[in-house]
Coordinates of C-alpha atoms in Angstrom, one line a residue:
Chain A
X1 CA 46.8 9.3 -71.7
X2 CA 45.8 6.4 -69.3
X3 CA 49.6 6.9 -67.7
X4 CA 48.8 10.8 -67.3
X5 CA 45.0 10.0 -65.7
X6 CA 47.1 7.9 -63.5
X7 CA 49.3 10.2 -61.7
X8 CA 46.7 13.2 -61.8
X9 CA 45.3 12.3 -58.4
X10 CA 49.3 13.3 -56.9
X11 CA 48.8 16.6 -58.3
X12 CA 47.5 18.6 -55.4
X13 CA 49.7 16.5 -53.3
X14 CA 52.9 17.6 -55.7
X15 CA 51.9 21.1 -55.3
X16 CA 51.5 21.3 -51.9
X17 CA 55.0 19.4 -50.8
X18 CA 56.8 21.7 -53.1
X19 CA 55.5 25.0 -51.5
X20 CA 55.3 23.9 -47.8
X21 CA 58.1 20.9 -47.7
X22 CA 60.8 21.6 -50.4
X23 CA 61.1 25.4 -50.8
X24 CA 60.8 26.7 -47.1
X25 CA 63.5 24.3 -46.5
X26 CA 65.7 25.8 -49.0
X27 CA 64.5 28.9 -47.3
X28 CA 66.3 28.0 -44.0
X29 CA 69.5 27.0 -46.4
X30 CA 69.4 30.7 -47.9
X31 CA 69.0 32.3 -44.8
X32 CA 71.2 30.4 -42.8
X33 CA 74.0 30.5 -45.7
X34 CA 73.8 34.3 -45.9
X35 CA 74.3 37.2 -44.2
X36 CA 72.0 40.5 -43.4
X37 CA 73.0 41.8 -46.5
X38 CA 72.3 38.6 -48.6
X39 CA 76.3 38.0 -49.1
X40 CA 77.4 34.1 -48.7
X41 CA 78.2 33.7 -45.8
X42 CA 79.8 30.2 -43.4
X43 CA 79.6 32.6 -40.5
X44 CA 76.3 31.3 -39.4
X45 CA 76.9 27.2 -39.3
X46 CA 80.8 28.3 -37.9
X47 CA 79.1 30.1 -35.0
X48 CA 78.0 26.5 -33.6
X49 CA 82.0 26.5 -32.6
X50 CA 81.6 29.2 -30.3
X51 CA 81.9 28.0 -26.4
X52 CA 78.1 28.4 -25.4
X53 CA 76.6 26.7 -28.7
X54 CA 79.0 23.7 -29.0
X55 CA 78.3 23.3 -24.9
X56 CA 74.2 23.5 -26.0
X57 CA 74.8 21.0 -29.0
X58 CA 77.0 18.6 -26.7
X59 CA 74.8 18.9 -23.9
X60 CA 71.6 18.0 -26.3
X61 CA 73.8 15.1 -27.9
X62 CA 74.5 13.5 -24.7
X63 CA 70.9 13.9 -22.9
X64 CA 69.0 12.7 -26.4
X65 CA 71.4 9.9 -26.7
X66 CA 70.8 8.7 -23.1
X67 CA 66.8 9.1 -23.8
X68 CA 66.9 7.1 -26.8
X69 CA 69.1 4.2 -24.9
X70 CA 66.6 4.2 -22.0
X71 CA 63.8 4.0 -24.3
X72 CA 64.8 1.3 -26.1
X73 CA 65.3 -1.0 -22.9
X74 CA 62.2 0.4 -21.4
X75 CA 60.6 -0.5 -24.5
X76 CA 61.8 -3.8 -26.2
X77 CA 60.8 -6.2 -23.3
X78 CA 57.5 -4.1 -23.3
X79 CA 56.8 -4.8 -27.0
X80 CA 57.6 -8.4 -26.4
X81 CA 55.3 -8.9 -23.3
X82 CA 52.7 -7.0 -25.5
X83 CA 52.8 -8.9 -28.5
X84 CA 52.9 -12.7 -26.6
X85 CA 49.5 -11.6 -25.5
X86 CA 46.9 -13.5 -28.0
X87 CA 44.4 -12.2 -29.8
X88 CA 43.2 -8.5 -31.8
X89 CA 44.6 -6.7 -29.2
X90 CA 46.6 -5.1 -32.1
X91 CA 44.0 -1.3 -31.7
X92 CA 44.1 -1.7 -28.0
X93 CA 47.8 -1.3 -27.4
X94 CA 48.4 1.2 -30.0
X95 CA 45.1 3.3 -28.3
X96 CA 46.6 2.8 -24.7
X97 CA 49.9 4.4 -25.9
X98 CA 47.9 7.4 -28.1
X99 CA 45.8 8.0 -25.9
X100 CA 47.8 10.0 -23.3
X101 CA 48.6 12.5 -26.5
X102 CA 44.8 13.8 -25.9
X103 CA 46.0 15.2 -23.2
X104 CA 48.2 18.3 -23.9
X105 CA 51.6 17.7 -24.2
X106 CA 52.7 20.8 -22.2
X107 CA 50.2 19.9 -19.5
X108 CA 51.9 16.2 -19.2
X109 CA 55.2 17.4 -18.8
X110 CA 54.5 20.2 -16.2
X111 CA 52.8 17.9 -13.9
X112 CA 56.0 16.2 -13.9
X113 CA 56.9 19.7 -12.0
X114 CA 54.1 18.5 -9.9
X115 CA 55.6 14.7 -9.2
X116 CA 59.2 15.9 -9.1
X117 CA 59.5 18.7 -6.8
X118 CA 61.1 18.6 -2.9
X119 CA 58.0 18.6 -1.9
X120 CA 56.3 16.7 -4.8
X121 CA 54.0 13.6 -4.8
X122 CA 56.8 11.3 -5.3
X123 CA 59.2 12.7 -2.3
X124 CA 55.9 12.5 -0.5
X125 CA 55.9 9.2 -1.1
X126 CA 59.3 8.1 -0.7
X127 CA 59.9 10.2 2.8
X128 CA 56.3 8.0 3.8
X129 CA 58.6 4.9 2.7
X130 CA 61.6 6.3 4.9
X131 CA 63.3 6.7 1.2
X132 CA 66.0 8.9 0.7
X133 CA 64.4 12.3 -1.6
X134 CA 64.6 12.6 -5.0
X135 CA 66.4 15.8 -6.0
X136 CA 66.0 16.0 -9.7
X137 CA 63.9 18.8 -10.7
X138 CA 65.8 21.6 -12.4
X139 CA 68.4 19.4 -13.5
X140 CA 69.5 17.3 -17.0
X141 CA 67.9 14.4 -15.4
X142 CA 64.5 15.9 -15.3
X143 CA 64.8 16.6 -18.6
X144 CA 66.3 13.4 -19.5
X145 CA 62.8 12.0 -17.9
X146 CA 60.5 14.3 -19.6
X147 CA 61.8 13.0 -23.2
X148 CA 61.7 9.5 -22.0
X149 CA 58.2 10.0 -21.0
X150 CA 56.9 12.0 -24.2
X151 CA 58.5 10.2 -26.5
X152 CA 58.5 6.1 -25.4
X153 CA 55.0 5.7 -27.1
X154 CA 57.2 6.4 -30.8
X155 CA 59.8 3.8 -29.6
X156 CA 56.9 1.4 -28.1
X157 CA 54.9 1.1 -31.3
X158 CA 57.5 0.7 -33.8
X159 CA 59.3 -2.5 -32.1
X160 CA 55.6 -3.8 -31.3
X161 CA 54.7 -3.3 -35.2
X162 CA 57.4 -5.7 -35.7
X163 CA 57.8 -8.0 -33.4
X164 CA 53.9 -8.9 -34.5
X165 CA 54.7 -8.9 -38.2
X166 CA 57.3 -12.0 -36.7
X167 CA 55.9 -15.4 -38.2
X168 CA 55.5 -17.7 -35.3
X169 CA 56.8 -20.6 -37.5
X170 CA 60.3 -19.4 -38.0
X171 CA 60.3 -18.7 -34.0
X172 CA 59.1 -22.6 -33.9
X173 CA 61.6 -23.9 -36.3
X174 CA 64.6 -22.5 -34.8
X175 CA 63.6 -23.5 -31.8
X176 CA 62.8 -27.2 -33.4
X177 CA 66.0 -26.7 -34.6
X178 CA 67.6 -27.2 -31.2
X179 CA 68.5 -23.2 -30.6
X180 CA 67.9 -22.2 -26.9
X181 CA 66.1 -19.2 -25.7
X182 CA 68.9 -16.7 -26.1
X183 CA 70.4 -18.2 -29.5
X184 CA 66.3 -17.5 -30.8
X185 CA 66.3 -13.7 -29.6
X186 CA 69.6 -13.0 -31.2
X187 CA 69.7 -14.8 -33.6
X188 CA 65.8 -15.0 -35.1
X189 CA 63.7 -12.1 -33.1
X190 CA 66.4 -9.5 -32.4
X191 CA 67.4 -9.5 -36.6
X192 CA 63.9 -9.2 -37.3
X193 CA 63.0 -6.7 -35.5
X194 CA 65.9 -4.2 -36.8
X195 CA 63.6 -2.3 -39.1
X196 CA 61.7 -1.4 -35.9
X197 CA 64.3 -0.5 -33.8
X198 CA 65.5 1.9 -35.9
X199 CA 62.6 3.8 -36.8
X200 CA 61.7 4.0 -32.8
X201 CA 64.9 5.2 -32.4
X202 CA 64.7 8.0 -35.2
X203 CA 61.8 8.9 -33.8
X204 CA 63.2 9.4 -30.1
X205 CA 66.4 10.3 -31.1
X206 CA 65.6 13.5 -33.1
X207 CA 62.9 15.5 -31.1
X208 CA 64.6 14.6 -28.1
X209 CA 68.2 16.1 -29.5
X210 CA 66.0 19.2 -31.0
X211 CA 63.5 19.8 -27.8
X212 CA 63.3 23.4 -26.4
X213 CA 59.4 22.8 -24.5
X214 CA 61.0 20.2 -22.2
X215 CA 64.5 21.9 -21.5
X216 CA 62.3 24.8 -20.6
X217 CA 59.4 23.3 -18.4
X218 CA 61.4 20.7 -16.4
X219 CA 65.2 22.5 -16.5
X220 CA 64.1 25.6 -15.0
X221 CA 65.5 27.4 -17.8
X222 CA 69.5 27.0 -16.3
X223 CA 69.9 24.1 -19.1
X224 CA 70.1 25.4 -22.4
X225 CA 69.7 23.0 -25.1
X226 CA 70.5 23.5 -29.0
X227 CA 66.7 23.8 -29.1
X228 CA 66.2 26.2 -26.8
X229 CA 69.5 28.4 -29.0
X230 CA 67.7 27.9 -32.0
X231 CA 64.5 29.2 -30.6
X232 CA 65.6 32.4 -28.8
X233 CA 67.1 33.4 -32.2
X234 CA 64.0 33.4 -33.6
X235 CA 61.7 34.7 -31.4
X236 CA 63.5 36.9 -28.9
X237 CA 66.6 37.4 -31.0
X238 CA 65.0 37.9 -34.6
X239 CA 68.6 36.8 -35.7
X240 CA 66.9 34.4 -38.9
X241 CA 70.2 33.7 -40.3
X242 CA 71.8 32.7 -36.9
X243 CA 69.0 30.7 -36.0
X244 CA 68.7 29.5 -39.8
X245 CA 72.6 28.5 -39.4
X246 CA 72.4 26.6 -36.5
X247 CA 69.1 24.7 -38.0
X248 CA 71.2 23.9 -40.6
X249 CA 73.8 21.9 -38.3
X250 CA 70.9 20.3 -37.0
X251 CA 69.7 18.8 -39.9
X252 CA 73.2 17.4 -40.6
X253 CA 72.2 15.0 -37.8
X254 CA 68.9 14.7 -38.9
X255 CA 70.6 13.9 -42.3
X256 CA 73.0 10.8 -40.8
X257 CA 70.2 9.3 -38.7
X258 CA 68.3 9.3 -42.2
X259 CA 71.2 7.5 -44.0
X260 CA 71.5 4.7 -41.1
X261 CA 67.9 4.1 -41.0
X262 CA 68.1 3.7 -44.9
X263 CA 70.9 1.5 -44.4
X264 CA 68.8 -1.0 -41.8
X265 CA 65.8 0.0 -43.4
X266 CA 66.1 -0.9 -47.0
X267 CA 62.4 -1.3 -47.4
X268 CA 61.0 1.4 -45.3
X269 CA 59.3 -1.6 -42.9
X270 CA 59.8 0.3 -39.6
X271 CA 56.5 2.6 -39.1
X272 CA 54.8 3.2 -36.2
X273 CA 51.4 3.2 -37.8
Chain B
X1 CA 53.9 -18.4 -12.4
X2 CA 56.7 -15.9 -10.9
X3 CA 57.6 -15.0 -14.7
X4 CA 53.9 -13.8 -15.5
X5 CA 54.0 -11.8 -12.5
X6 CA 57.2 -10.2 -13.2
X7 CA 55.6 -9.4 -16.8
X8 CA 52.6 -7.8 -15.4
X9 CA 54.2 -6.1 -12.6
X10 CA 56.7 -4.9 -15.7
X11 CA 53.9 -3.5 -17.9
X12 CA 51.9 -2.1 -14.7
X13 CA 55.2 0.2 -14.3
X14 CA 55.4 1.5 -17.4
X15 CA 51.7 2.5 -17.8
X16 CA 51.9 3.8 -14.1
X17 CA 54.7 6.0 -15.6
X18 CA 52.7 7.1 -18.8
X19 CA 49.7 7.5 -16.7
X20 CA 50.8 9.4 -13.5
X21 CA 51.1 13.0 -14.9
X22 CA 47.3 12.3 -16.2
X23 CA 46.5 11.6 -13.0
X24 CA 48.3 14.4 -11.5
X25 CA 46.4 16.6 -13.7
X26 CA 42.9 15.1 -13.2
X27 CA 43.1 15.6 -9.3
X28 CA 44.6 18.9 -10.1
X29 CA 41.2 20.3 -11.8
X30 CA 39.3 19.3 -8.5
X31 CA 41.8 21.0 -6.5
X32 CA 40.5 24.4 -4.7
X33 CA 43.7 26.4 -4.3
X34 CA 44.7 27.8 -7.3
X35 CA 48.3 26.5 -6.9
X36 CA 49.5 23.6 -7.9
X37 CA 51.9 23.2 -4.8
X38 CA 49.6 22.5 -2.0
X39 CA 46.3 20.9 -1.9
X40 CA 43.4 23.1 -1.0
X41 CA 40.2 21.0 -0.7
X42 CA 38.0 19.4 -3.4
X43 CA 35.8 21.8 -5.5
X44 CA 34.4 21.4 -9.0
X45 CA 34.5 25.2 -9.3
X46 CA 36.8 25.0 -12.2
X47 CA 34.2 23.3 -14.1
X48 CA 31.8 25.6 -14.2
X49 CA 34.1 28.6 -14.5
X50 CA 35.9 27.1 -17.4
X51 CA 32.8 28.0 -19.5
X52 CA 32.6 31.1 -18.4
X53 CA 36.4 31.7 -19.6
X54 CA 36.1 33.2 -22.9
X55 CA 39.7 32.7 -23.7
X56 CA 40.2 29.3 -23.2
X57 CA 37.1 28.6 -25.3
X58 CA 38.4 30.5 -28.1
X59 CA 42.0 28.6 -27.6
X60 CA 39.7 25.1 -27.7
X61 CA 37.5 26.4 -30.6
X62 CA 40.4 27.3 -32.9
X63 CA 42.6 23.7 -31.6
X64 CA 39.3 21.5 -32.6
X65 CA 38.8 23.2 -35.6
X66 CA 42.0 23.8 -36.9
X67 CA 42.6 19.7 -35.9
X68 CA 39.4 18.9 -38.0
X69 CA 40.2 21.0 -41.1
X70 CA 44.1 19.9 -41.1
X71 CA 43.3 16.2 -40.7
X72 CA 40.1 16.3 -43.1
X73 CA 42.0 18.2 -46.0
X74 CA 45.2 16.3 -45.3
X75 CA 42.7 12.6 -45.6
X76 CA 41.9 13.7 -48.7
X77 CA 45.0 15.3 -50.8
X78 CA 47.0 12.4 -49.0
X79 CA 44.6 9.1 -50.2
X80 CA 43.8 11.0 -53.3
X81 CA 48.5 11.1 -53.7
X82 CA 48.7 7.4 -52.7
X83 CA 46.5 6.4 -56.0
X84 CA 49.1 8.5 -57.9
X85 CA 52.1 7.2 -55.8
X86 CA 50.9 3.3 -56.1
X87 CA 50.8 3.9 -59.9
X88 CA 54.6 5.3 -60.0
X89 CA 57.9 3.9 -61.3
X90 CA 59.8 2.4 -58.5
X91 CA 62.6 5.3 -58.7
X92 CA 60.0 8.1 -59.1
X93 CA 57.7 6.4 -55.7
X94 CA 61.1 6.0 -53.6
X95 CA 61.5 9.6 -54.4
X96 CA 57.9 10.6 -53.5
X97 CA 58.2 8.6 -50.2
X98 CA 61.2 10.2 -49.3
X99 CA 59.6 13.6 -49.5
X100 CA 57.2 12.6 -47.6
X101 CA 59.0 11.0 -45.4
X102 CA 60.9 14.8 -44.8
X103 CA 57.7 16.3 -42.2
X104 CA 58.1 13.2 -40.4
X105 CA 61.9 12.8 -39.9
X106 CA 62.7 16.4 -39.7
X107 CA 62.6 18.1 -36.3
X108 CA 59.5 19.6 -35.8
X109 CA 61.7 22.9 -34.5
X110 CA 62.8 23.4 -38.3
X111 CA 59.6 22.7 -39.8
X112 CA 58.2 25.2 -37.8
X113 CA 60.7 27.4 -38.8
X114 CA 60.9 26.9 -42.4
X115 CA 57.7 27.4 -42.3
X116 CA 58.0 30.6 -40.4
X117 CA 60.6 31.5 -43.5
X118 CA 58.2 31.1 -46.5
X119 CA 55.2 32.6 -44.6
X120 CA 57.3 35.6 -44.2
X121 CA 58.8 35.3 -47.7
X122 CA 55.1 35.1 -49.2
X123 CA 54.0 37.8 -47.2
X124 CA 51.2 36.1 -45.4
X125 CA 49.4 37.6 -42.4
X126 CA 50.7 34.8 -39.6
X127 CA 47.2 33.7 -38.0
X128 CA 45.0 31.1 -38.1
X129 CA 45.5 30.5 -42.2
X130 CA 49.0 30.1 -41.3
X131 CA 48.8 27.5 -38.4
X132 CA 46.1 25.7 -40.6
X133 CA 48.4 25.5 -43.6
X134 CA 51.3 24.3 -41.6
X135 CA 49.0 21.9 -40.2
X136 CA 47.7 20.3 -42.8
X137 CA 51.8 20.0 -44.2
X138 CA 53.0 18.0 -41.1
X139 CA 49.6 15.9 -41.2
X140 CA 49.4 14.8 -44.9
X141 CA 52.8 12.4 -44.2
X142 CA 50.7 10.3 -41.7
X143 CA 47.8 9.6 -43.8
X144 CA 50.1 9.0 -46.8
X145 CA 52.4 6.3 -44.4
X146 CA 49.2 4.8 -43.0
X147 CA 47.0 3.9 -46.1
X148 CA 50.3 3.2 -48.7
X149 CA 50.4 -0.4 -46.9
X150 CA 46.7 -0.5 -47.4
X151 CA 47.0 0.5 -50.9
X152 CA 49.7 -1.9 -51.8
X153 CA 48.0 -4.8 -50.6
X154 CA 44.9 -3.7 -52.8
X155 CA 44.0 -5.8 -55.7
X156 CA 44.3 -3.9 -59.0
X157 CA 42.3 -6.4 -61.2
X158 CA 39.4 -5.8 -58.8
X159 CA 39.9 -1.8 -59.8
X160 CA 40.3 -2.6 -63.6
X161 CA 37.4 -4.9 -63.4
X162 CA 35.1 -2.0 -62.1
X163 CA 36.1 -0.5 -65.0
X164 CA 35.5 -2.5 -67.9
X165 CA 32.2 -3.2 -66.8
X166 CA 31.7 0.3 -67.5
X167 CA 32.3 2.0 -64.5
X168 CA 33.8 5.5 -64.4
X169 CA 37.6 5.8 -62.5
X170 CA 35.5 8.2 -59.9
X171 CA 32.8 5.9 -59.0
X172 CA 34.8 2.6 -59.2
X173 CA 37.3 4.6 -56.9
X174 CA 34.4 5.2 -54.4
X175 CA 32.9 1.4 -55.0
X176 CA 36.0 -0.5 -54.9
X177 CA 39.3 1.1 -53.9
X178 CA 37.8 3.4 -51.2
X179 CA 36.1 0.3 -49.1
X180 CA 39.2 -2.0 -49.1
X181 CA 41.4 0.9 -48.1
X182 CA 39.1 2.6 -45.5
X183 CA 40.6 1.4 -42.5
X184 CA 43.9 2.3 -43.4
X185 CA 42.6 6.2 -44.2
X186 CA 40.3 6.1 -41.1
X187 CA 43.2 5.2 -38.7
X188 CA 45.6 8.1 -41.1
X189 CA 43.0 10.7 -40.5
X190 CA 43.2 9.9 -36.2
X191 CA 46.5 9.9 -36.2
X192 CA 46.6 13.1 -37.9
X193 CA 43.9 14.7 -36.0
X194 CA 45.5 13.7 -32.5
X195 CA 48.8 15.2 -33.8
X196 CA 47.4 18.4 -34.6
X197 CA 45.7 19.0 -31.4
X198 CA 48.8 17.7 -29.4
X199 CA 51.3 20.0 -31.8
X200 CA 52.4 23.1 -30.4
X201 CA 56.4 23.7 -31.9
X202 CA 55.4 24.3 -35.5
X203 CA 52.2 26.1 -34.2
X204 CA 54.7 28.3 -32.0
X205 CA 56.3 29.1 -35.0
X206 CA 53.9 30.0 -37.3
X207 CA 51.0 32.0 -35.2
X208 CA 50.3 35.4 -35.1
X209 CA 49.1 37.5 -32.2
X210 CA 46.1 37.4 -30.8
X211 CA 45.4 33.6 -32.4
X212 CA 45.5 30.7 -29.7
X213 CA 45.4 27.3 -29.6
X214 CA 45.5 25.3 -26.1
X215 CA 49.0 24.8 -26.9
X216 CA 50.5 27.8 -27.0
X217 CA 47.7 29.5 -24.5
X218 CA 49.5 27.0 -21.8
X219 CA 52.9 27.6 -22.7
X220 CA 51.8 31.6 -22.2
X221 CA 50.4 30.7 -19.0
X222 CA 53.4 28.4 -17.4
X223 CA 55.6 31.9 -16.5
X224 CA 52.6 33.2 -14.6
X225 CA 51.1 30.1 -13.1
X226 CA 48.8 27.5 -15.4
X227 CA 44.7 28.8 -14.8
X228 CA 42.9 25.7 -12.7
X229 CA 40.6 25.7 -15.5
X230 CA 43.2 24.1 -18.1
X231 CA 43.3 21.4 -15.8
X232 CA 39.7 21.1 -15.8
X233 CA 39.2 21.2 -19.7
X234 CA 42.4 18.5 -20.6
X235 CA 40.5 16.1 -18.0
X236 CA 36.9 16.9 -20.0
X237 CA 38.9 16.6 -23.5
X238 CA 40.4 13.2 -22.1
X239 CA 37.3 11.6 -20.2
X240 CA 35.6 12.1 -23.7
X241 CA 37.9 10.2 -25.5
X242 CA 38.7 7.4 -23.5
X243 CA 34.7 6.9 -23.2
X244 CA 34.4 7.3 -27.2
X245 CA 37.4 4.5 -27.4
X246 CA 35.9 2.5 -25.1
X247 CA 32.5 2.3 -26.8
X248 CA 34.4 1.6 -30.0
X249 CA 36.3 -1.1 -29.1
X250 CA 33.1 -2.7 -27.2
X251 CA 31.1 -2.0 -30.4
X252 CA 31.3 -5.5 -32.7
X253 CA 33.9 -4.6 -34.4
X254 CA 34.9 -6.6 -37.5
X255 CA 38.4 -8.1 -35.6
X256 CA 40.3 -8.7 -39.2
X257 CA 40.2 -5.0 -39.9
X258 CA 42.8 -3.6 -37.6
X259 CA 44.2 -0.6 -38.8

């Protein structure tokens, strides 16, 4: 009785992760392993073979991929310059990095149009410098900018989580213990912050590699993304089992990034609350 | 000396990078030509006209309300699952995590439409009941995430002592647990709320016609050009908060309660 009065309160939450996590996902299994006529069907997970979607997936690989490495760089020196700053800063630096989010996410990126264009504020500026112009609007490198920029704050926060949770003492004793600067990153700090690394990478890695919004505002719609395939299939196309298909490959990915974050991750430590 | 300078010169870049498209849009709202492209004088014409724009209010009604229902609701089924989670086996909790853990890893893309799926499936009209729903599913994982910690460092004898002194599981809950845990669910429900009202893939995915939140109004409005008056309300919506954040973090705060 006191066990069952225990695990009441989960009730609502059981329900409710049943109906809107676990069977709308095996909803996008059915569909995507079936055909129009509800036979079984591979056809739909093959088609990611064809020429156009295998150039979409590769092309979404390869620009996520890039994303998430420029994030981290961007970001682990950040975290570390952040967190040698004393005091309860701990709010502060999380609000500084939300913050921008109150600001619509579609309006952010398209004023990127605004900063990237030939005749944009930043050509503006670099042709007041007597810089050479930058060129990149339309192109995978605009893109490749608008994921770094949406999605650094969820590589940011995740590092910084951990790098704080890092007892000063051990930093102390290796260092007591004759280790030099660079033998106490990689060998004390770096280790420690694993957890966090991972997680901010998960969280970079996958919304950059499944984006459509930012292939379409900043590509000018000539770059197509896995996203963007995904997408058209189920709101211009109405082709659910295509679109379901190709969802499915996705998650495969989603699915291996899970099992190496498990594998780093053993105590689910990385968070960027 | 050169070292500090190199730090702050560091961090200035990265904030000027996160902060120039805000930027960009705030002198955007004051700009009188309705393109973006060239600069046409300053006006605050936007302002004004922004009220009179009966779509976007709508499109900011149904965003600030659909953010406040899907955070509130997900606050509460999510605290009220951690009690029940906490008290698990450690197979049947890993389990639980890991389902919740699904919203957050998955890509928002087939969340949206698996969502899409089972409102279709169920037969739902897809409207505002369906982009609330969906809400409140992506926004119950960050509540869960960000008072579990809370609730593992909570003291159970302080619960069972509540309770042998003859208070009921409800009130103890609201007398003990709730306080301790509070700023772990206060910082669960923000993070929800600002995810909501920055969301617009699973929203995509599971409006109907006719219903609008800011999100998807703008992503209607890039093809044809973005109104002025978007500009105008996101630089409202963000002068608000960073003035509410900035008289919270003045406000004596108790400094060993960070979220």
């Amino acid at each position: 009785m006191n066990n069952f009065r225990k695990k009441l309160p989960g009730t609502p939450y059981f329900f409710w992760s049943v109906l809107f996590i676990i069977i709308p996902l095996c909803m996008v299994f059915y569909y995507g392993l079936t055909d129009k006529s509800g036979a079984f069907t591979l056809e739909n997970i093959i088609a990611i073979a064809t020429r156009e979607h295998s150039k979409a997936l590769w092309l979404s690989l390869l620009l996520s991929l890039i994303a998430t490495v420029i994030c981290l760089l961007l970001s682990y020196p950040l975290a570390m310059i952040l967190c040698s700053r004393k005091g309860g800063q701990h709010s502060v630096i999380v609000f500084i990095f939300i913050l921008p989010m109150w600001m619509n996410f579609l309006l952010r990126t398209l004023a990127w149009q605004t900063l990237l264009e030939k005749t944009g504020v930043i050509n503006s500026i670099l042709s007041f410098l007597h810089l050479p112009a930058l060129n990149i609007i339309n192109t995978p490198q605009a893109i490749v900018l608008g994921m770094v920029y949406n999605f650094l704050p969820f590589m940011v926060l995740p590092i910084y989580n951990a790098l704080a949770k890092i007892d000063e003492n051990v930093i102390n004793a290796a260092r007591d213990l004759g280790a030099n600067p660079a033998q106490v990153f990689f060998k004390v700090t770096l280790p420690l912050t694993v957890p966090g690394i991972i997680s901010g990478i998960t969280m970079v890695f996958i919304p950059a590699l499944t984006t459509f919004v930012i292939s379409n505002l900043l590509g000018g719609s000539k770059v197509l993304l896995i996203g963007n395939v995904v997408e058209q299939e189920f709101t211009q196309a109405s082709n659910w089992h295509l679109g379901s298909g190709l969802s499915i490959v996705l998650m495969l990915f989603i699915l291996l990034n899970m099992i190496v974050s498990a594998i780093f991750d053993k105590d689910g430590e990385g968070s960027v609350l | 000396m050169i070292k500090t300078a190199a730090k702050k010169f560091y961090v200035f870049l990265i904030f000027l990078f996160l902060y120039a498209p805000i930027a960009t849009l705030i002198v955007l709202s004051f700009n009188a030509s309705k393109t973006r492209a060239k600069w046409g004088g300053f006006t605050t014409r936007w302002y004004v006209s922004l009220f009179r724009n009966d779509a976007i209010m709508n499109a900011l009604l149904n965003t600030l309300t659909i953010a406040l229902i899907a955070s509130l609701t997900a606050t509460v089924i999510g605290t009220i699952a951690c009690i029940a989670i906490i008290n698990m086996k450690k197979k049947s909790r890993a389990i639980w995590m890991g389902i919740t853990n699904i919203p957050m890893l998955n890509a928002d893309i087939v969340t949206g439409i698996s969502l899409m799926l089972l409102f279709l499936s169920l037969g739902l009209k897809f409207g505002y009941g369906t982009i609330l729903l969906s809400h409140i599913t992506f926004c119950i994982p960050y509540v869960i995430l960000s008072v579990m910690p809370r609730m593992k460092q909570f003291n159970t004898s302080t619960y069972e002592a509540a309770l042998d002194l003859g208070a009921g599981p409800v009130y103890s809950f609201f007398k003990v647990v709730l306080p301790d845990i509070l700023p772990g669910v206060l910082s669960g429900f923000l993070m929800a709320f600002t995810m909501s009202l920055d969301d617009f893939i699973i929203t995509h995915f599971t409006k109907g016609a006719g219903v609008d939140t800011l999100s998807t109004k703008i992503y209607t409005e890039v093809k044809k050009g973005i109104k002025p008056e978007m500009y105008a309300l996101s630089t409202l919506i963000f002068v608000t908060v960073l003035i509410l954040l900035l008289l919270i973090n003045k406000a004596p705060a108790d400094k060993k309660q960070k979220a």
